[in-house]
C-alpha positions as a printed NumPy array, in Angstrom:
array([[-30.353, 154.244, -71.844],
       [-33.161, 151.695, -72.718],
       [-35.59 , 153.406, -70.306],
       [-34.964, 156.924, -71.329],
       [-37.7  , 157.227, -73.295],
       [-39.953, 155.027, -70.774],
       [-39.483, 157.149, -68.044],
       [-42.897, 158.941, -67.697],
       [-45.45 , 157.192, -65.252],
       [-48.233, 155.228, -66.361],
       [-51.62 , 157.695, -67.087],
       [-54.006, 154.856, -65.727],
       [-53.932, 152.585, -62.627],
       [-53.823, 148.643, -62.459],
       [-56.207, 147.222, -60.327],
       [-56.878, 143.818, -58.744],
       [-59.597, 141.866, -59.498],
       [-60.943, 142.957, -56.384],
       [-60.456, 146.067, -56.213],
       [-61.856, 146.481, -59.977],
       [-65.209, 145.037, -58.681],
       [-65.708, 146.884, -56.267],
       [-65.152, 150.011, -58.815],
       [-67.983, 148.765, -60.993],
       [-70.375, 149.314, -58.425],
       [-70.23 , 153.533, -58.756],
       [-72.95 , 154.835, -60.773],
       [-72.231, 156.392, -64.191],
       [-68.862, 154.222, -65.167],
       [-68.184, 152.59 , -68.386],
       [-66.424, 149.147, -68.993],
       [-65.266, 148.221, -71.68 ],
       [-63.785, 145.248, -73.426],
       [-61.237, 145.39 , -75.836],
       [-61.089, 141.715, -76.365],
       [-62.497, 140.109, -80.168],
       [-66.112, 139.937, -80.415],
       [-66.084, 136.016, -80.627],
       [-64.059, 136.029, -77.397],
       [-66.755, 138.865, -76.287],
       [-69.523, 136.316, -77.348],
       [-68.256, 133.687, -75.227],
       [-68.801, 135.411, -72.057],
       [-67.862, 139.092, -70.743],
       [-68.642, 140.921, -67.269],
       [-72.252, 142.251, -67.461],
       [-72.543, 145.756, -68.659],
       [-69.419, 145.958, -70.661],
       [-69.347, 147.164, -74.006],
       [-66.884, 145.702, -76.616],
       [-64.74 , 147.66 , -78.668],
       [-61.882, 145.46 , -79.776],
       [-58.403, 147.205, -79.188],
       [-57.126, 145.512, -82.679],
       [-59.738, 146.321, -84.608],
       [-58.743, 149.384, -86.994],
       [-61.042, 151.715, -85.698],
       [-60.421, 151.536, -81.922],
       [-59.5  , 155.108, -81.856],
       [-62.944, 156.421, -84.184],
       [-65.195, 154.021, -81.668],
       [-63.607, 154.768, -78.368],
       [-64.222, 158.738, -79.332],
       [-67.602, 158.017, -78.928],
       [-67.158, 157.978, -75.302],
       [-67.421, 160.345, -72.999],
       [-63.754, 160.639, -71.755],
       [-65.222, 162.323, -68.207],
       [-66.484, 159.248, -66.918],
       [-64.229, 156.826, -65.094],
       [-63.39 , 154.038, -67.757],
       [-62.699, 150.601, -67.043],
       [-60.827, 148.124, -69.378],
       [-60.622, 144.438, -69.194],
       [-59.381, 141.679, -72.478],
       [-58.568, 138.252, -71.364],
       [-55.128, 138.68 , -69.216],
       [-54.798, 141.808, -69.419],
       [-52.3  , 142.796, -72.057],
       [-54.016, 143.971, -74.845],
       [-56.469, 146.275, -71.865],
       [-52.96 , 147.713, -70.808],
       [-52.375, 149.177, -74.194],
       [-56.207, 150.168, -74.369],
       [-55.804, 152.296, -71.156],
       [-53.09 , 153.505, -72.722],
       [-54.083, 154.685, -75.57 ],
       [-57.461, 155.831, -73.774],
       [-55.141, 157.761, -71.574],
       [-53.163, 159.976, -74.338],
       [-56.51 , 160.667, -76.006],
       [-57.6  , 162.586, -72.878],
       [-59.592, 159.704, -71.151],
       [-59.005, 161.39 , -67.388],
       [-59.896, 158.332, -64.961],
       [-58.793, 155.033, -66.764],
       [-58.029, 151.612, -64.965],
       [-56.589, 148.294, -66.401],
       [-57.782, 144.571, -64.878],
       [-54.73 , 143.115, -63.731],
       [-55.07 , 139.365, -64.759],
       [-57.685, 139.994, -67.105],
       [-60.765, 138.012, -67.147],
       [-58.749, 134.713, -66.706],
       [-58.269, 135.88 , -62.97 ],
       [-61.57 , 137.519, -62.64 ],
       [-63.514, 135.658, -59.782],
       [-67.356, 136.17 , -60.892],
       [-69.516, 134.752, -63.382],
       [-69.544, 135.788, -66.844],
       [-72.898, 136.854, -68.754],
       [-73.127, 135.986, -72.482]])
């Protein structure tokens, strides 16, 4: 009974840390970080762009995307970037993947 309503598969895909680095390398992706901006400001993969998945108006900023383009979502273990994609996902984002681990299991340097 408890997963009768949770029964529909997941709109976006979980990827490794790996595997998520190796999808920011295609051309014309966005990533973005749903994480605070202080946490932002203390280091964030280099091109993201931070649009914190608390903040009241996730939904108004993230419409400013173009939902076409693959869209990648990170926070800091990823919990809060599993909700992201999944919101992302019901708003018509069409290619949406989640960090697995966040950036406490991401390998590579940080930018500030």
């Amino acid at each position: 009974m408890f997963g009768l309503f949770n029964s529909a598969s997941k709109a976006y895909q979980d990827l490794k840390p790996a595997e998520f680095s190796a999808a920011l390398r295609q051309p014309g992706i966005v990533l973005l970080d749903v994480r605070r901006p202080d946490e932002f400001a203390g280091g964030h993969l280099p091109g993201a762009v931070n649009i914190d998945v608390t903040a009241p108006d996730f939904a108004q900023r993230v419409a400013a995307l173009d939902k076409a383009k693959p869209t990648y979502v990170y926070c800091r273990s990823g919990a809060r970037s599993a909700t992201a994609a999944g919101q992302l996902s019901k708003v018509g984002f069409e290619h949406v993947s989640n960090l697995l681990g966040g950036v406490l299991d991401w390998p590579e340097q940080l930018v500030r």
